[in-house]
Amino acid sequence: MTSTTNDTTGSAIDPTTTTAWEALEAHYLEQTTSLREWFEQDPQRAERFSRTAADLHVDLSKNLITAETMELLLDLAREVDLEGRRAAMFAGEHINTTEDRAVLHTALRRPEGAEPALEVDGQDVDADVHATLRRVYDFADKVRSGEWTGVTGKRIETVVNIGIGGSDLGPAMIYEALKPLAQEGLEARFISNIDPTDAYATTADLDPETTLVIVASKTFTTLETITNARLVREWLLGGLRDRGLDQDLEAEAVRRHFVAVSTALDKVEEFGIDPENAFGFWNWVGGRYSVDSAIGTVLATVLGPDAFEELLAGFHAMDEHFRTAPLEDNVPVLMGMLNVWNVNFQGAETHAVLPYSQYLHRFPAYLQQLTMESNGKSVRWDGSLVSYDTGEVFWGEPGTNGQHAFFQLLHQGTRLIPADFIAFATPNHPLTDGEQDVHELFLANFFAQTKALAFGKTAEEVRAEGTEGALVAAREFSGDRPTTSIMAPKLTPSVLGQLIALYEHITFVQGVVWGINSFDQWGVELGKQLAKGLAPAVAGDEQAIAAEDSSTAALIRYYREHRG
Ligand code: F6P
């Protein structure tokens, strides 16, 4: 497999001009939705709309779809050449057009020796990926075995990952999800926010002698990360000085306590981190797609290389499913197209992701960057303006907590909010309350919620329970609120890798239909640029304050008057 081409110039397809889009619009207007009726009429509906992808069982039957809807959606996928774009991504073509880059996060999880070998733009991708992984695992083993110590000879007990966005959310989410696998006596912590509270609170109870810092930044220019890295370096050296560390040993202390992960290894060295202690990756890995690169060093270290390998194998299993399964059985394709149906035809503006797993509590936050930084765009990849909605707002909380907070709106609000429910058959911690298996109580809630959202409760059913008058309407549930249920045997590293890759590919599918480049993020630049320019005004330069708009100037003055 060799590719150096950039055949992605030319104009993007406007999906609204396709025959399938027109047919979907007509189909939407003709269709009388009733999940109650659809389930009554078709006892095979659950089976008809359930699919398997690696270890994931995915039930799409409680969505507002018929067999015809799915057929038309797949027609649309074919008309926008989803299969061609998918092949282009896996082959390393420069589908990230605005940055003229390949998009190859899938290469990060190809097993060693995969055939045919992947060479892109003259780079032997497989060889480089596995050479880096070996270095990461070697480093991880040294920390885990105690061979790698701090400057005073003490074993490392805490690994602090400093990074933000893709250099934080993935590692932090996975660490929370797989925490039970952490080596005894070794924990991970994460600093991301430039609010100094984050660096302060995260390090406050740590021992500098036993703390190792990973500075993770693709570009190594991100203001938050570099500032936090300097703060923590000061904290660490200050703490060691207090314990009598000789000034001559400070460089050695940085060498023993700081490693880096970046694509910009020259900048790592400028910061003072030994290039020997730096792990690289490549510009064909987007930040939000990078947790399976060396950005996962914190995970390989604390959870172990075996867990990390299993995670990568899970990603790869989903990649293979996405790459090879026919469209009608291809779960990322079906879920991506379903999202297009919900956004562009049913009018959904947001999408809830509700893991019924406390360990997955950061999964919705992780997905926010993945989906919204990827598909929150208003122009197609050829620069033309879109005339339809693109990326929906992703949000969520673990069940059952969400049930007691925002589920009211899901059940009876005026908006259509498609929701993905995620659950695992085997509990991480099987606990009983007397005779009651608590995991069963938990899952009963999962099943009940998807059932209530789908089938609701009619006015007759409410009256039959003895309710009368105005209260009937208040206690009625319309139903027909779409959900997808995703289940797996257990939350393992492999299953988690599968889940993440599933959402990566769903995001890709939506981006292809909308004709947008899901792999750049120019929308984050303006704020960064303005923040730098505001520094003199914030520091009190009256001329600079006066040059600002009246609102910004007043806010800065408020800050300067009230700062304690
Ligand atoms: O500002 C957005 C962003 O560029 C994300 O895309 C990225 O994941 C994050 O900042 C962090 O960037 P870096 O890894 O280069 O520090």
Coordinates of C-alpha atoms in Angstrom, one line a residue, residues 56-349:
L56 CA -20.1 -4.6 20.5
H57 CA -23.7 -5.4 20.2
V58 CA -25.6 -2.4 18.7
D59 CA -29.3 -2.2 18.7
L60 CA -30.6 0.6 16.3
S61 CA -34.2 -0.5 16.4
K62 CA -35.4 2.2 18.8
N63 CA -34.5 4.9 16.2
L64 CA -37.0 6.6 14.0
I65 CA -36.2 4.5 11.0
T66 CA -37.7 1.9 8.7
A67 CA -35.9 -0.4 6.4
E68 CA -36.6 2.2 3.7
T69 CA -35.0 4.9 5.7
M70 CA -31.8 2.9 6.1
E71 CA -31.8 2.0 2.4
L72 CA -32.0 5.6 1.4
L73 CA -29.3 6.6 3.9
L74 CA -27.0 4.1 2.4
D75 CA -27.9 5.4 -1.1
L76 CA -26.8 8.8 0.2
A77 CA -23.5 7.3 1.5
R78 CA -22.8 5.8 -1.9
E79 CA -23.7 9.0 -3.7
V80 CA -21.2 11.0 -1.7
D81 CA -18.6 8.2 -2.3
L82 CA -18.2 7.3 1.4
E83 CA -16.4 4.1 0.4
G84 CA -13.9 6.0 -1.8
R85 CA -13.2 8.5 1.0
R86 CA -12.8 5.7 3.5
A87 CA -10.3 4.0 1.2
A88 CA -8.4 7.3 0.7
M89 CA -8.1 7.7 4.5
F90 CA -6.8 4.2 5.2
A91 CA -4.3 4.6 2.3
G92 CA -2.9 7.8 3.6
E93 CA -4.1 10.2 1.0
H94 CA -4.0 13.9 2.0
I95 CA -7.7 14.1 2.9
N96 CA -6.9 16.8 5.5
T97 CA -6.8 19.3 2.6
T98 CA -6.4 22.6 4.5
E99 CA -3.2 21.3 6.1
D100 CA -2.3 19.1 3.2
R101 CA -1.8 16.1 5.4
A102 CA -2.7 12.4 5.5
V103 CA -5.1 11.2 8.2
L104 CA -3.6 8.0 9.6
H105 CA -4.6 7.5 13.2
T106 CA -5.7 4.0 12.0
A107 CA -2.0 3.2 11.3
L108 CA -1.2 3.7 15.0
R109 CA -3.0 0.5 15.8
R110 CA -2.0 -1.7 12.9
P111 CA -0.4 -4.9 14.4
E112 CA 3.3 -5.4 13.7
G113 CA 3.8 -7.1 10.4
A114 CA 0.4 -6.2 9.0
E115 CA 0.2 -6.8 5.2
P116 CA 0.5 -5.0 2.9
A117 CA 3.0 -2.7 4.6
L118 CA 1.9 0.9 4.8
E119 CA 4.2 3.5 3.2
V120 CA 3.0 7.1 3.0
D121 CA 4.9 10.1 1.5
G122 CA 8.1 8.0 1.6
Q123 CA 7.7 7.1 5.3
D124 CA 7.6 3.4 6.4
V125 CA 4.7 4.1 8.7
D126 CA 4.5 0.7 10.3
A127 CA 8.2 0.6 11.2
D128 CA 8.1 4.1 12.8
V129 CA 4.9 3.4 14.7
H130 CA 6.3 0.2 16.2
A131 CA 9.7 1.6 16.9
T132 CA 8.1 4.3 19.0
L133 CA 5.8 1.9 20.8
R134 CA 8.8 -0.2 21.7
R135 CA 10.5 2.9 23.2
V136 CA 7.3 3.9 25.1
Y137 CA 6.9 0.3 26.5
D138 CA 10.6 0.2 27.5
F139 CA 10.3 3.4 29.4
A140 CA 7.0 2.2 31.0
D141 CA 8.6 -1.0 32.1
K142 CA 11.5 0.9 33.7
V143 CA 9.1 3.1 35.7
R144 CA 6.9 0.2 36.7
S145 CA 9.8 -2.0 37.8
G146 CA 11.4 0.8 39.8
E147 CA 14.5 0.8 37.6
W148 CA 13.7 4.4 36.7
T149 CA 13.8 6.5 39.8
G150 CA 13.7 10.1 40.7
V151 CA 16.8 12.1 41.2
T152 CA 17.0 11.2 44.9
G153 CA 16.8 7.5 44.0
K154 CA 13.1 7.1 45.1
R155 CA 10.7 5.0 43.1
I156 CA 8.1 6.9 41.0
E157 CA 4.6 6.8 42.5
T158 CA 2.7 9.5 40.5
V159 CA 2.8 10.2 36.8
V160 CA 1.5 13.7 36.1
N161 CA 0.4 14.2 32.5
I162 CA 0.4 17.9 31.4
G163 CA -1.5 18.5 28.2
I164 CA -4.8 19.9 26.9
G165 CA -7.4 18.9 24.3
G166 CA -6.3 15.8 22.5
S167 CA -3.2 15.6 24.7
D168 CA -5.3 15.3 27.8
L169 CA -8.9 14.2 27.2
G170 CA -8.1 10.8 25.8
P171 CA -5.5 9.8 28.4
A172 CA -7.6 11.2 31.2
M173 CA -10.8 9.5 30.0
I174 CA -9.1 6.1 29.5
Y175 CA -7.3 6.3 32.8
E176 CA -10.6 6.8 34.6
A177 CA -12.2 4.0 32.6
L178 CA -9.5 1.4 33.3
K179 CA -8.3 2.6 36.7
P180 CA -8.6 -0.8 38.3
L181 CA -5.7 -1.9 36.1
A182 CA -3.3 0.7 37.5
Q183 CA -0.2 -0.8 39.0
E184 CA -0.4 -0.8 42.8
G185 CA 1.5 2.1 44.2
L186 CA 1.4 4.0 40.9
E187 CA -1.2 6.6 40.0
A188 CA -1.8 9.1 37.2
R189 CA -2.9 12.7 37.5
F190 CA -3.7 15.2 34.8
I191 CA -3.1 19.0 34.5
S192 CA -4.7 20.7 31.6
N193 CA -6.3 24.1 32.5
I194 CA -4.2 27.3 32.5
D195 CA -6.2 28.3 35.5
P196 CA -3.3 28.1 38.0
T197 CA -5.6 26.3 40.4
D198 CA -5.2 23.2 38.3
A199 CA -1.4 22.9 38.6
Y200 CA -1.6 24.0 42.2
A201 CA -4.3 21.6 43.3
T202 CA -3.0 18.7 41.4
T203 CA 0.5 18.9 42.8
A204 CA -0.4 20.2 46.3
D205 CA -0.2 16.8 48.0
L206 CA 2.5 15.2 45.8
D207 CA 6.0 14.4 46.7
P208 CA 8.4 15.8 44.1
E209 CA 10.9 13.0 44.8
T210 CA 8.4 10.4 43.6
T211 CA 6.7 12.4 40.8
L212 CA 7.3 12.0 37.1
V213 CA 5.9 14.5 34.6
I214 CA 4.9 13.8 31.1
V215 CA 4.6 17.0 29.0
A216 CA 2.3 16.0 26.2
S217 CA 1.8 18.4 23.3
K218 CA 1.6 17.7 19.6
T219 CA 2.9 21.2 18.7
F220 CA 4.8 21.9 21.9
T221 CA 3.6 25.5 21.6
T222 CA 0.3 25.3 23.4
L223 CA 0.2 28.2 25.9
E224 CA -1.6 26.2 28.6
T225 CA 0.7 23.2 28.4
I226 CA 4.0 25.1 28.2
T227 CA 2.9 27.4 31.0
N228 CA 1.8 24.5 33.2
A229 CA 5.0 22.6 32.4
R230 CA 7.1 25.6 33.6
L231 CA 4.9 25.9 36.8
V232 CA 5.4 22.2 37.6
R233 CA 9.1 22.4 36.8
E234 CA 9.4 25.2 39.4
W235 CA 7.2 23.3 41.9
L236 CA 9.4 20.2 41.5
L237 CA 12.8 21.9 41.6
G238 CA 11.6 24.1 44.5
G239 CA 10.5 21.0 46.4
L240 CA 13.7 19.2 45.8
R241 CA 15.8 22.3 46.8
D242 CA 13.9 22.4 50.0
R243 CA 15.1 18.9 50.6
G244 CA 18.6 19.9 50.0
L245 CA 19.1 19.2 46.3
D246 CA 22.4 20.6 45.1
Q247 CA 22.0 23.3 42.4
D248 CA 24.4 21.2 40.2
L249 CA 21.9 18.4 40.1
E250 CA 18.9 20.5 38.8
A251 CA 19.5 19.6 35.2
E252 CA 19.7 15.9 36.2
A253 CA 16.5 16.4 38.2
V254 CA 14.7 17.6 35.1
R255 CA 16.1 14.7 33.2
R256 CA 14.9 12.2 35.8
H257 CA 11.5 13.8 36.3
F258 CA 10.4 15.2 32.9
V259 CA 9.7 13.4 29.7
A260 CA 7.8 14.7 26.7
V261 CA 5.6 13.5 23.9
S262 CA 5.4 15.7 20.8
T263 CA 5.7 15.9 17.0
A264 CA 8.1 18.9 17.6
L265 CA 11.1 17.3 19.2
D266 CA 13.3 20.4 18.6
K267 CA 11.0 22.4 20.8
V268 CA 11.1 19.7 23.5
E269 CA 14.8 20.1 23.6
E270 CA 14.5 23.9 23.8
F271 CA 12.3 23.5 26.8
G272 CA 15.1 21.6 28.5
I273 CA 13.9 18.0 28.2
D274 CA 16.4 15.5 27.1
P275 CA 15.5 14.3 23.6
E276 CA 16.4 10.8 24.9
N277 CA 13.3 11.1 27.1
A278 CA 11.0 12.3 24.3
F279 CA 8.6 10.2 22.3
G280 CA 7.5 11.4 18.9
F281 CA 4.5 11.1 16.7
W282 CA 3.6 12.5 13.3
N283 CA 1.7 15.3 11.7
W284 CA -0.7 12.8 10.2
V285 CA -2.2 12.1 13.7
G286 CA -4.7 14.8 14.7
G287 CA -4.6 15.8 18.3
R288 CA -8.1 14.4 19.0
Y289 CA -7.1 11.2 17.3
S290 CA -3.8 10.8 19.2
V291 CA -4.5 8.8 22.4
D292 CA -3.3 5.7 20.7
S293 CA 0.1 7.3 19.8
A294 CA 2.8 8.1 22.3
I295 CA 0.3 10.5 23.8
G296 CA -0.8 7.4 25.6
T297 CA 2.6 7.1 27.4
V298 CA 0.9 7.9 30.7
L299 CA -1.5 5.0 30.1
A300 CA 1.2 2.5 29.1
T301 CA 3.2 3.5 32.2
V302 CA 0.4 3.4 34.8
L303 CA -1.9 0.8 33.3
G304 CA 0.9 -1.2 31.7
P305 CA 2.1 -2.0 28.1
D306 CA -0.1 -5.1 28.0
A307 CA -3.3 -3.1 28.7
F308 CA -2.2 -0.5 26.1
E309 CA -1.6 -3.2 23.5
E310 CA -5.0 -4.6 24.2
L311 CA -6.5 -1.2 23.8
L312 CA -4.8 -0.8 20.4
A313 CA -6.0 -4.2 19.4
G314 CA -9.6 -3.1 20.2
F315 CA -9.1 0.0 18.1
H316 CA -7.8 -2.1 15.2
A317 CA -10.7 -4.6 15.4
M318 CA -13.1 -1.7 14.9
D319 CA -11.0 -0.3 12.1
E320 CA -11.1 -3.6 10.3
H321 CA -14.9 -3.8 10.8
F322 CA -15.2 -0.2 9.4
R323 CA -12.9 -0.9 6.5
T324 CA -14.3 -4.2 5.4
A325 CA -17.9 -4.8 6.5
P326 CA -20.6 -4.2 3.8
L327 CA -22.3 -0.8 4.3
E328 CA -25.6 -2.4 5.5
D329 CA -23.8 -4.3 8.4
N330 CA -21.2 -1.6 9.0
V331 CA -21.9 -0.1 12.5
P332 CA -19.9 3.1 12.2
V333 CA -21.5 3.7 8.8
L334 CA -25.0 3.0 10.0
M335 CA -24.6 5.1 13.2
G336 CA -23.0 8.0 11.2
M337 CA -25.8 7.9 8.6
L338 CA -28.4 7.7 11.4
N339 CA -26.9 10.9 12.9
V340 CA -27.2 12.6 9.5
W341 CA -30.9 11.5 9.4
N342 CA -31.4 12.9 12.8
V343 CA -29.6 16.2 12.2
N344 CA -30.6 17.0 8.6
F345 CA -34.1 15.5 8.3
Q346 CA -35.4 15.1 11.9
G347 CA -34.0 18.5 13.0
A348 CA -31.9 17.2 16.0
E349 CA -29.5 19.8 17.3

